Short mmCIF file of C-alpha atoms in Angstrom, two decimals:
data_model
loop_
_atom_site.label_atom_id
_atom_site.label_comp_id
_atom_site.label_asym_id
_atom_site.label_seq_id
_atom_site.Cartn_x
_atom_site.Cartn_y
_atom_site.Cartn_z
CA UNK A 1 0.00 0.00 0.00
CA UNK A 2 2.73 2.47 1.00
CA UNK A 3 4.71 1.49 -2.10
CA UNK A 4 1.69 2.23 -4.27
CA UNK A 5 1.25 5.65 -2.63
CA UNK A 6 4.95 6.46 -3.17
CA UNK A 7 4.73 5.46 -6.84
CA UNK A 8 1.68 7.68 -7.32
CA UNK A 9 3.36 10.64 -5.59
CA UNK A 10 6.45 10.18 -7.75
CA UNK A 11 4.27 9.95 -10.87
CA UNK A 12 2.43 13.17 -10.00
CA UNK A 13 5.76 14.90 -9.31
CA UNK A 14 7.05 13.85 -12.73
CA UNK A 15 3.84 15.07 -14.39
CA UNK A 16 4.10 18.40 -12.57
CA UNK A 17 7.70 18.83 -13.66
CA UNK A 18 6.81 18.02 -17.27
CA UNK A 19 3.92 20.48 -17.17
CA UNK A 20 6.12 23.28 -15.83
CA UNK A 21 8.78 22.47 -18.44
CA UNK A 22 6.19 22.62 -21.22
CA UNK A 23 4.93 26.00 -20.01
CA UNK A 24 8.48 27.35 -19.74
CA UNK A 25 9.50 26.17 -23.22
CA UNK A 26 6.27 27.40 -24.81
CA UNK A 27 6.49 30.76 -23.00
CA UNK A 28 10.10 31.32 -24.06
CA UNK A 29 9.32 30.39 -27.69
CA UNK A 30 6.34 32.78 -27.80
CA UNK A 31 8.20 35.65 -26.16
CA UNK A 32 11.19 35.20 -28.46
CA UNK A 33 9.01 35.29 -31.57
CA UNK A 34 7.15 38.38 -30.36
CA UNK A 35 10.45 40.25 -29.95
CA UNK A 36 12.14 38.81 -33.05
CA UNK A 37 12.45 40.15 -36.56
CA UNK A 38 9.89 37.57 -37.71
CA UNK A 39 7.03 39.09 -35.72
CA UNK A 40 5.94 41.52 -38.41
CA UNK A 41 6.05 38.80 -41.05
CA UNK A 42 3.92 36.47 -38.93
CA UNK A 43 1.46 39.25 -38.07
CA UNK A 44 1.04 40.01 -41.77
CA UNK A 45 0.09 36.45 -42.72
CA UNK A 46 -3.53 36.13 -43.82
CA UNK A 47 -3.69 32.68 -42.22
CA UNK A 48 -2.95 34.20 -38.81
CA UNK A 49 -4.40 37.73 -38.83
CA UNK A 50 -7.91 38.57 -40.04
CA UNK A 51 -9.98 41.78 -39.99
CA UNK A 52 -11.44 40.61 -36.68
CA UNK A 53 -8.27 39.77 -34.73
CA UNK A 54 -5.47 41.85 -36.24
CA UNK A 55 -3.43 43.79 -33.68
CA UNK A 56 -2.65 46.41 -36.30
CA UNK A 57 -6.35 47.19 -36.58
CA UNK A 58 -6.62 47.29 -32.80
CA UNK A 59 -3.88 49.92 -32.54
CA UNK A 60 -5.50 51.97 -35.31
CA UNK A 61 -8.87 51.81 -33.56
CA UNK A 62 -7.33 52.77 -30.22
CA UNK A 63 -5.57 55.73 -31.86
CA UNK A 64 -8.87 56.99 -33.28
CA UNK A 65 -10.53 56.49 -29.88
CA UNK A 66 -7.79 58.49 -28.14
CA UNK A 67 -8.17 61.28 -30.70
CA UNK A 68 -11.90 61.51 -30.05
CA UNK A 69 -12.87 59.93 -33.37
CA UNK A 70 -15.44 57.14 -33.38
CA UNK A 71 -13.56 54.00 -34.55
CA UNK A 72 -16.87 52.39 -35.56
CA UNK A 73 -17.71 55.10 -38.08
CA UNK A 74 -15.70 53.35 -40.79
CA UNK A 75 -15.12 49.75 -41.84
CA UNK A 76 -11.67 49.30 -40.34
CA UNK A 77 -12.25 48.48 -36.66
CA UNK A 78 -14.30 45.44 -35.64
CA UNK A 79 -13.30 44.78 -32.03
CA UNK A 80 -15.91 45.04 -29.29
CA UNK A 81 -16.24 48.28 -27.26
CA UNK A 82 -15.15 46.56 -24.05
CA UNK A 83 -12.14 45.20 -25.94
CA UNK A 84 -11.47 48.72 -27.22
CA UNK A 85 -11.56 50.10 -23.68
CA UNK A 86 -9.27 47.37 -22.32
CA UNK A 87 -6.77 47.63 -25.18
CA UNK A 88 -6.72 51.42 -24.84
CA UNK A 89 -5.81 51.04 -21.16
CA UNK A 90 -3.15 48.43 -21.95
CA UNK A 91 -1.53 50.52 -24.67
CA UNK A 92 -1.54 53.61 -22.45
CA UNK A 93 -0.19 51.96 -19.29
CA UNK A 94 1.40 48.62 -20.19
CA UNK A 95 2.76 49.02 -23.70
CA UNK A 96 6.15 47.61 -22.69
CA UNK A 97 4.48 44.55 -21.17
CA UNK A 98 2.16 43.68 -24.05
CA UNK A 99 4.26 40.71 -25.16
CA UNK A 100 4.28 39.25 -21.65
CA UNK A 101 0.50 39.78 -21.33
CA UNK A 102 -0.17 37.87 -24.55
CA UNK A 103 2.21 35.07 -23.57
CA UNK A 104 0.73 34.81 -20.06
CA UNK A 105 -2.81 34.71 -21.49
CA UNK A 106 -1.88 31.90 -23.87
CA UNK A 107 -0.18 29.91 -21.10
CA UNK A 108 -3.22 30.42 -18.89
CA UNK A 109 -5.42 29.07 -21.69
CA UNK A 110 -3.25 25.94 -21.82
CA UNK A 111 -3.56 25.51 -18.05
CA UNK A 112 -7.35 25.89 -18.20
CA UNK A 113 -7.49 23.23 -20.92
CA UNK A 114 -5.30 21.02 -18.73
CA UNK A 115 -7.74 21.40 -15.83
CA UNK A 116 -10.67 20.80 -18.19
CA UNK A 117 -9.10 17.53 -19.31
CA UNK A 118 -8.56 16.45 -15.69
CA UNK A 119 -12.22 16.97 -14.84
CA UNK A 120 -13.36 15.32 -18.04
CA UNK A 121 -11.23 12.20 -17.61
CA UNK A 122 -12.56 11.73 -14.07
CA UNK A 123 -16.07 12.09 -15.48
CA UNK A 124 -15.40 9.43 -18.13
CA UNK A 125 -14.03 6.96 -15.59
CA UNK A 126 -16.97 7.53 -13.24
CA UNK A 127 -19.41 7.01 -16.13
CA UNK A 128 -17.74 3.74 -17.11
CA UNK A 129 -17.75 2.50 -13.51
CA UNK A 130 -21.42 3.39 -13.14
CA UNK A 131 -22.40 1.60 -16.35
CA UNK A 132 -19.99 -1.30 -16.02
CA UNK A 133 -22.79 -3.84 -15.49
CA UNK A 134 -24.32 -3.01 -18.88
CA UNK A 135 -21.07 -3.62 -20.78
CA UNK A 136 -20.09 -6.85 -22.51
CA UNK A 137 -17.70 -9.18 -20.69
CA UNK A 138 -14.75 -8.95 -23.10
CA UNK A 139 -14.30 -5.16 -23.09
CA UNK A 140 -11.79 -4.90 -20.25
CA UNK A 141 -8.95 -3.96 -22.59
CA UNK A 142 -10.73 -0.88 -23.98
CA UNK A 143 -11.86 0.56 -20.66
CA UNK A 144 -10.06 3.61 -19.34
CA UNK A 145 -7.04 3.01 -17.14
CA UNK A 146 -5.51 5.04 -14.32
CA UNK A 147 -2.70 6.26 -16.57
CA UNK A 148 -5.29 7.89 -18.83
CA UNK A 149 -6.27 10.13 -15.93
CA UNK A 150 -2.66 11.32 -15.62
CA UNK A 151 -1.47 11.40 -19.21
CA UNK A 152 -4.43 12.79 -21.15
CA UNK A 153 -4.46 16.22 -19.40
CA UNK A 154 -0.71 16.57 -19.92
CA UNK A 155 -1.11 15.71 -23.60
CA UNK A 156 -3.86 18.33 -23.92
CA UNK A 157 -1.60 21.01 -22.44
CA UNK A 158 1.26 19.94 -24.72
CA UNK A 159 -1.05 19.92 -27.76
CA UNK A 160 -1.86 23.57 -27.14
CA UNK A 161 1.47 24.86 -25.89
CA UNK A 162 3.49 23.24 -28.69
CA UNK A 163 0.88 23.70 -31.42
CA UNK A 164 2.39 25.84 -34.23
CA UNK A 165 -1.04 27.37 -34.92
CA UNK A 166 -1.36 28.63 -31.34
CA UNK A 167 2.29 29.69 -31.30
CA UNK A 168 1.91 31.80 -34.46
CA UNK A 169 -1.35 33.32 -33.26
CA UNK A 170 0.29 34.48 -30.03
CA UNK A 171 3.42 35.70 -31.79
CA UNK A 172 1.28 37.84 -34.12
CA UNK A 173 -0.44 39.41 -31.07
CA UNK A 174 -3.88 38.48 -32.40
CA UNK A 175 -6.89 38.97 -30.17
CA UNK A 176 -7.76 35.32 -30.78
CA UNK A 177 -5.48 34.68 -27.78
CA UNK A 178 -8.08 36.32 -25.53
CA UNK A 179 -10.99 34.68 -27.34
CA UNK A 180 -9.43 31.27 -26.70
CA UNK A 181 -8.87 32.22 -23.06
CA UNK A 182 -12.57 33.03 -22.61
CA UNK A 183 -13.61 29.87 -24.44
CA UNK A 184 -11.29 27.70 -22.34
CA UNK A 185 -12.71 29.31 -19.18
CA UNK A 186 -16.26 28.51 -20.33
CA UNK A 187 -15.34 24.89 -21.08
CA UNK A 188 -13.69 24.44 -17.68
CA UNK A 189 -16.68 25.92 -15.86
CA UNK A 190 -18.99 23.69 -17.88
CA UNK A 191 -17.22 20.40 -17.23
CA UNK A 192 -16.56 21.17 -13.55
CA UNK A 193 -20.26 21.75 -12.85
CA UNK A 194 -20.04 25.50 -12.13
CA UNK A 195 -23.11 26.38 -14.16
CA UNK A 196 -23.25 30.06 -13.13
CA UNK A 197 -19.63 30.68 -14.10
CA UNK A 198 -20.26 28.70 -17.26
CA UNK A 199 -23.05 31.10 -18.23
CA UNK A 200 -20.89 34.15 -17.48
CA UNK A 201 -17.80 32.98 -19.40
CA UNK A 202 -19.95 31.74 -22.26
CA UNK A 203 -21.56 35.17 -22.48
CA UNK A 204 -18.11 36.81 -22.63
CA UNK A 205 -16.93 34.37 -25.32
CA UNK A 206 -20.13 34.96 -27.32
CA UNK A 207 -19.73 38.71 -26.93
CA UNK A 208 -16.26 38.49 -28.44
CA UNK A 209 -16.86 36.25 -31.44
CA UNK A 210 -20.58 35.31 -31.56
CA UNK A 211 -20.11 31.66 -32.58
CA UNK A 212 -19.57 30.25 -29.04
CA UNK A 213 -23.27 30.93 -28.39
CA UNK A 214 -24.00 27.36 -29.59
CA UNK A 215 -22.17 26.02 -26.52
CA UNK A 216 -25.19 26.95 -24.40
CA UNK A 217 -26.65 23.58 -25.47
CA UNK A 218 -23.92 21.31 -24.00
CA UNK A 219 -23.70 23.66 -21.02
CA UNK A 220 -27.40 23.09 -20.33
CA UNK A 221 -26.90 19.35 -20.78
CA UNK A 222 -24.27 19.39 -18.04
CA UNK A 223 -26.53 21.46 -15.80
CA UNK A 224 -29.48 19.12 -16.33
CA UNK A 225 -27.64 15.91 -15.55
CA UNK A 226 -25.38 17.10 -12.74
CA UNK A 227 -27.95 16.16 -10.10
CA UNK A 228 -28.97 12.85 -11.64
CA UNK A 229 -32.40 11.67 -12.81
CA UNK A 230 -33.83 11.51 -9.28
CA UNK A 231 -33.73 15.29 -8.98
CA UNK A 232 -35.27 16.36 -12.27
CA UNK A 233 -36.80 19.54 -10.88
CA UNK A 234 -33.45 20.72 -9.50
CA UNK A 235 -31.79 19.85 -12.82
CA UNK A 236 -34.35 21.93 -14.74
CA UNK A 237 -33.79 24.80 -12.33
CA UNK A 238 -30.05 24.68 -13.06
CA UNK A 239 -30.76 24.70 -16.80
CA UNK A 240 -32.92 27.82 -16.46
CA UNK A 241 -30.27 29.37 -14.21
CA UNK A 242 -27.54 28.69 -16.77
CA UNK A 243 -29.56 30.19 -19.62
CA UNK A 244 -30.66 33.11 -17.46
CA UNK A 245 -27.13 33.93 -16.31
CA UNK A 246 -25.92 33.68 -19.91
CA UNK A 247 -28.60 36.07 -21.23
CA UNK A 248 -28.32 38.53 -18.33
CA UNK A 249 -24.51 38.61 -18.56
CA UNK A 250 -24.63 39.12 -22.32
CA UNK A 251 -27.22 41.87 -21.98
CA UNK A 252 -25.14 43.60 -19.29
CA UNK A 253 -21.99 43.51 -21.43
CA UNK A 254 -23.88 44.84 -24.46
CA UNK A 255 -25.34 47.70 -22.41
CA UNK A 256 -21.87 48.53 -21.09
CA UNK A 257 -20.64 48.49 -24.69
CA UNK A 258 -23.36 50.91 -25.73
CA UNK A 259 -22.26 53.20 -22.89
CA UNK A 260 -18.60 53.05 -23.99
CA UNK A 261 -19.35 53.64 -27.67
CA UNK A 262 -22.14 56.18 -27.01
CA UNK A 263 -24.74 54.19 -28.91
CA UNK A 264 -25.62 50.87 -30.49
CA UNK A 265 -23.98 51.50 -33.84
CA UNK A 266 -21.08 49.25 -32.81
CA UNK A 267 -23.34 46.22 -33.43
CA UNK A 268 -23.07 46.70 -37.17
CA UNK A 269 -19.29 47.05 -37.07
CA UNK A 270 -18.74 44.06 -34.78
CA UNK A 271 -21.47 41.49 -35.40
CA UNK A 272 -22.58 42.89 -38.76
CA UNK A 273 -19.06 42.27 -40.03
CA UNK A 274 -19.18 38.68 -38.78
CA UNK A 275 -22.60 37.96 -40.28
CA UNK A 276 -22.50 39.87 -43.57
CA UNK A 277 -18.79 39.37 -44.44
CA UNK A 278 -18.10 42.73 -46.11
CA UNK A 279 -14.30 42.28 -46.13
CA UNK A 280 -13.34 39.61 -48.68
CA UNK A 281 -9.62 39.46 -48.06
CA UNK A 282 -8.32 35.87 -48.37
CA UNK A 283 -8.03 33.73 -45.24
CA UNK A 284 -8.10 30.03 -44.34
CA UNK A 285 -11.90 29.99 -44.47
CA UNK A 286 -14.46 29.33 -47.18
CA UNK A 287 -16.39 32.60 -47.36
CA UNK A 288 -14.02 34.92 -49.19
CA UNK A 289 -13.72 33.03 -52.48
CA UNK A 290 -17.41 32.15 -52.83
CA UNK A 291 -18.56 35.72 -52.20
CA UNK A 292 -15.91 37.14 -54.50
CA UNK A 293 -17.02 34.95 -57.41
CA UNK A 294 -20.81 34.81 -57.01
CA UNK A 295 -23.39 37.19 -58.46
CA UNK A 296 -24.50 39.84 -56.00
CA UNK A 297 -28.19 38.89 -56.10
CA UNK A 298 -27.31 35.45 -54.68
CA UNK A 299 -25.39 36.93 -51.75
CA UNK A 300 -28.18 36.85 -49.14
CA UNK A 301 -29.02 33.23 -49.91
CA UNK A 302 -25.43 32.05 -49.59
CA UNK A 303 -24.84 34.18 -46.48
CA UNK A 304 -27.75 32.45 -44.77
CA UNK A 305 -26.55 29.01 -45.88
CA UNK A 306 -22.96 29.56 -44.78
CA UNK A 307 -23.88 31.10 -41.42
CA UNK A 308 -26.35 28.31 -40.69
CA UNK A 309 -23.45 25.87 -41.06
CA UNK A 310 -21.49 27.69 -38.39
CA UNK A 311 -24.30 28.63 -36.00
CA UNK A 312 -27.30 26.32 -36.06
CA UNK A 313 -27.41 23.53 -38.65
CA UNK A 314 -25.59 20.83 -36.68
CA UNK A 315 -26.70 21.75 -33.15
CA UNK A 316 -30.00 19.86 -33.19
CA UNK A 317 -28.89 16.56 -34.79
CA UNK A 318 -25.64 16.34 -32.83
CA UNK A 319 -27.37 17.24 -29.56
CA UNK A 320 -29.84 14.40 -29.98
CA UNK A 321 -27.17 11.86 -30.87
CA UNK A 322 -24.61 12.99 -28.28
CA UNK A 323 -27.01 13.66 -25.41
CA UNK A 324 -24.98 11.27 -23.25
CA UNK A 325 -21.66 12.92 -24.22
CA UNK A 326 -22.13 16.70 -23.87
CA UNK A 327 -18.45 17.54 -23.87
CA UNK A 328 -17.91 15.67 -27.14
CA UNK A 329 -20.80 17.75 -28.46
CA UNK A 330 -18.99 20.90 -27.28
CA UNK A 331 -15.79 19.76 -29.01
CA UNK A 332 -17.67 19.10 -32.26
CA UNK A 333 -19.44 22.48 -32.17
CA UNK A 334 -16.20 24.38 -31.44
CA UNK A 335 -14.43 22.54 -34.28
CA UNK A 336 -17.29 23.12 -36.73
CA UNK A 337 -17.38 26.81 -35.85
CA UNK A 338 -13.62 27.00 -36.49
CA UNK A 339 -14.21 25.59 -39.99
CA UNK A 340 -17.32 27.51 -41.02
CA UNK A 341 -16.92 30.89 -39.31
CA UNK A 342 -16.68 33.88 -41.62
CA UNK A 343 -13.14 34.96 -40.67
CA UNK A 344 -11.29 31.91 -39.30
CA UNK A 345 -7.63 31.93 -38.36
CA UNK A 346 -5.10 29.33 -37.29
CA UNK A 347 -5.59 30.41 -33.68
CA UNK A 348 -9.26 29.37 -33.83
CA UNK A 349 -8.31 25.92 -35.07
CA UNK A 350 -5.62 25.45 -32.40
CA UNK A 351 -8.10 25.08 -29.53
CA UNK A 352 -10.23 22.17 -30.86
CA UNK A 353 -7.05 20.42 -32.01
CA UNK A 354 -5.62 20.75 -28.49
CA UNK A 355 -8.68 19.02 -27.03
CA UNK A 356 -8.20 15.88 -29.13
CA UNK A 357 -5.98 13.99 -26.61
CA UNK A 358 -8.97 13.83 -24.27
CA UNK A 359 -10.36 11.26 -26.69
CA UNK A 360 -7.22 9.20 -26.98
CA UNK A 361 -9.32 6.17 -26.03
CA UNK A 362 -11.12 6.66 -29.38
CA UNK A 363 -7.97 6.79 -31.52
CA UNK A 364 -8.00 3.01 -32.05
CA UNK A 365 -11.41 3.38 -33.72
CA UNK A 366 -10.43 6.28 -35.98
CA UNK A 367 -9.65 5.36 -39.58
CA UNK A 368 -8.66 8.66 -41.18
CA UNK A 369 -5.98 9.93 -38.80
CA UNK A 370 -3.12 9.47 -41.26
CA UNK A 371 -5.04 11.14 -44.10
CA UNK A 372 -6.08 14.08 -41.91
CA UNK A 373 -2.54 14.51 -40.58
CA UNK A 374 -1.09 14.55 -44.10
CA UNK A 375 -3.75 17.00 -45.26
CA UNK A 376 -3.07 19.40 -42.40
CA UNK A 377 0.70 19.20 -42.84
CA UNK A 378 0.68 19.59 -46.61
CA UNK A 379 -1.86 22.44 -46.68
CA UNK A 380 -0.02 24.27 -43.88
CA UNK A 381 3.11 24.24 -46.03
CA UNK A 382 1.40 24.83 -49.37
CA UNK A 383 -0.66 27.79 -48.13
CA UNK A 384 2.21 30.29 -47.77
CA UNK A 385 3.87 28.83 -50.88
CA UNK A 386 0.84 29.31 -53.11
CA UNK A 387 0.23 32.74 -51.58
CA UNK A 388 3.74 33.79 -52.62
CA UNK A 389 3.19 32.43 -56.12
CA UNK A 390 -0.12 34.31 -56.39
CA UNK A 391 0.68 37.67 -54.80
CA UNK A 392 4.41 38.11 -55.39
CA UNK A 393 5.48 35.90 -58.29
CA UNK A 394 2.13 36.20 -60.11
CA UNK A 395 2.55 32.71 -61.48
CA UNK A 396 -0.65 31.47 -59.78
CA UNK A 397 -4.11 32.85 -59.07
CA UNK A 398 -6.81 32.84 -56.41
CA UNK A 399 -8.00 29.39 -57.45
CA UNK A 400 -4.72 27.86 -56.28
CA UNK A 401 -4.91 29.44 -52.85
CA UNK A 402 -8.58 28.63 -52.40
CA UNK A 403 -7.86 25.03 -53.37
CA UNK A 404 -5.39 24.80 -50.50
CA UNK A 405 -7.82 26.37 -47.99
CA UNK A 406 -10.60 24.06 -49.24
CA UNK A 407 -8.45 21.00 -48.59
CA UNK A 408 -7.53 22.46 -45.19
CA UNK A 409 -11.21 22.77 -44.27
CA UNK A 410 -11.93 19.31 -45.66
CA UNK A 411 -9.24 17.80 -43.43
CA UNK A 412 -10.87 19.37 -40.37
CA UNK A 413 -14.29 18.04 -41.38
CA UNK A 414 -12.82 14.55 -41.89
CA UNK A 415 -11.30 14.79 -38.42
CA UNK A 416 -14.61 15.76 -36.79
CA UNK A 417 -16.63 13.03 -38.53
CA UNK A 418 -13.97 10.43 -37.80
CA UNK A 419 -13.94 11.35 -34.11
CA UNK A 420 -17.73 11.22 -33.84
CA UNK A 421 -17.97 7.88 -35.60
CA UNK A 422 -15.16 6.48 -33.43
CA UNK A 423 -17.25 7.41 -30.37
CA UNK A 424 -20.24 5.54 -31.83
CA UNK A 425 -18.13 2.47 -32.64
CA UNK A 426 -16.65 2.35 -29.14
CA UNK A 427 -20.11 2.68 -27.60
CA UNK A 428 -21.30 -0.22 -29.75
CA UNK A 429 -18.29 -2.33 -28.76
CA UNK A 430 -18.83 -1.67 -25.06
CA UNK A 431 -22.45 -2.80 -25.27
CA UNK A 432 -22.06 -5.70 -27.68
CA UNK A 433 -18.51 -6.94 -27.20
CA UNK A 434 -15.35 -6.67 -29.26
CA UNK A 435 -16.03 -9.62 -31.55
CA UNK A 436 -18.90 -9.11 -33.94
CA UNK A 437 -20.08 -11.75 -36.38
CA UNK A 438 -22.65 -11.90 -39.16
CA UNK A 439 -23.50 -15.35 -40.52
CA UNK A 440 -20.44 -16.76 -38.78
CA UNK A 441 -18.06 -14.23 -40.35
CA UNK A 442 -16.24 -11.36 -38.64
CA UNK A 443 -18.12 -8.08 -39.05
CA UNK A 444 -16.72 -4.57 -39.14
CA UNK A 445 -18.38 -1.21 -38.55
CA UNK A 446 -17.79 1.19 -41.44
CA UNK A 447 -18.82 4.78 -42.10
CA UNK A 448 -21.32 4.97 -44.96
#
């Protein structure tokens, strides 16, 4: 017994040392890039900076604000009024510490994801223990082990800290760093059962980038089931509390924004830009090319279709199918929003990718991991290459660059569908056993 306790203490000490080392290495790498000669080049990349998260646009908006000019009167500034107020204060008082603030925010995001993974892995183990009697007898090898509780959170932190997409986003000083921080806070509050904090952080994340609003569904699922089926009334009360806190917090922030900007005209500059996509500069998303090429009288139709993909289309079907796995639903919705949002960046994609190690127990059931990995690697290299050929060498055109971004989005969609189907296959195996036969022959689940 004492030997087992000593081994566990030593294991936790090793994990803690590794976690601190990861944070130190990632922090040094980010700070070095921010203060290096490559920072301007990274910040100018269309894959990293967009009209919604560019630090250059933030500084221009803050300058107009300091000069008494309304930054929302034109089509240049699209940050929220609260963000404008905070960035104005930072630039006035902490301009020499901006790099450290961005690095610290990104490291804090990684730590929040680490804590989220710890809570989630405990939840998975408790669920398996509770439903153990309903599982088949030969599934012992695929059940979660104690090492999964220790290793998965560390892998999540490493997947964010060492992710080149997150690294570049921080080095470019994009405001996506703060959006990811708010989103990670909302996810941690959700999975840890703090439904009031979940509503507050979700309201802040929605206020910043709109698309996290869909996470109110998995948040309500957590609130409803946290007390178990024997306390349905209490569960419903928590659902109403979560939704109420979310709406009240969002309304309060919007009213404060109207006070800061002296009116409600900021809504068109912030959320109107997200929904109507007036700026068609190339990025890693799908909007810019379609709306550049299409006839203007089809614009409203395609805007509705594209925004439905990002905001509402998948919420209902996925919620019904994943009602017993709300955090997997949250992962799918965050990943889908990263693909289909109007102005995506590499920083948006970094967060759902970092969450993948939480489902390491599903990797054995995934069939497209190699293809997705190759797609992401190749398109990440080809994107800047084709951009140079198009913009500087003029030996390519927009079709080449859009082809790369289309494959990049396709790889993410393959990853999401593969993860969801792997969850379904593992569920089936737990209930029906590992060996499946049809007419005396070995059967295999395939995605049709």
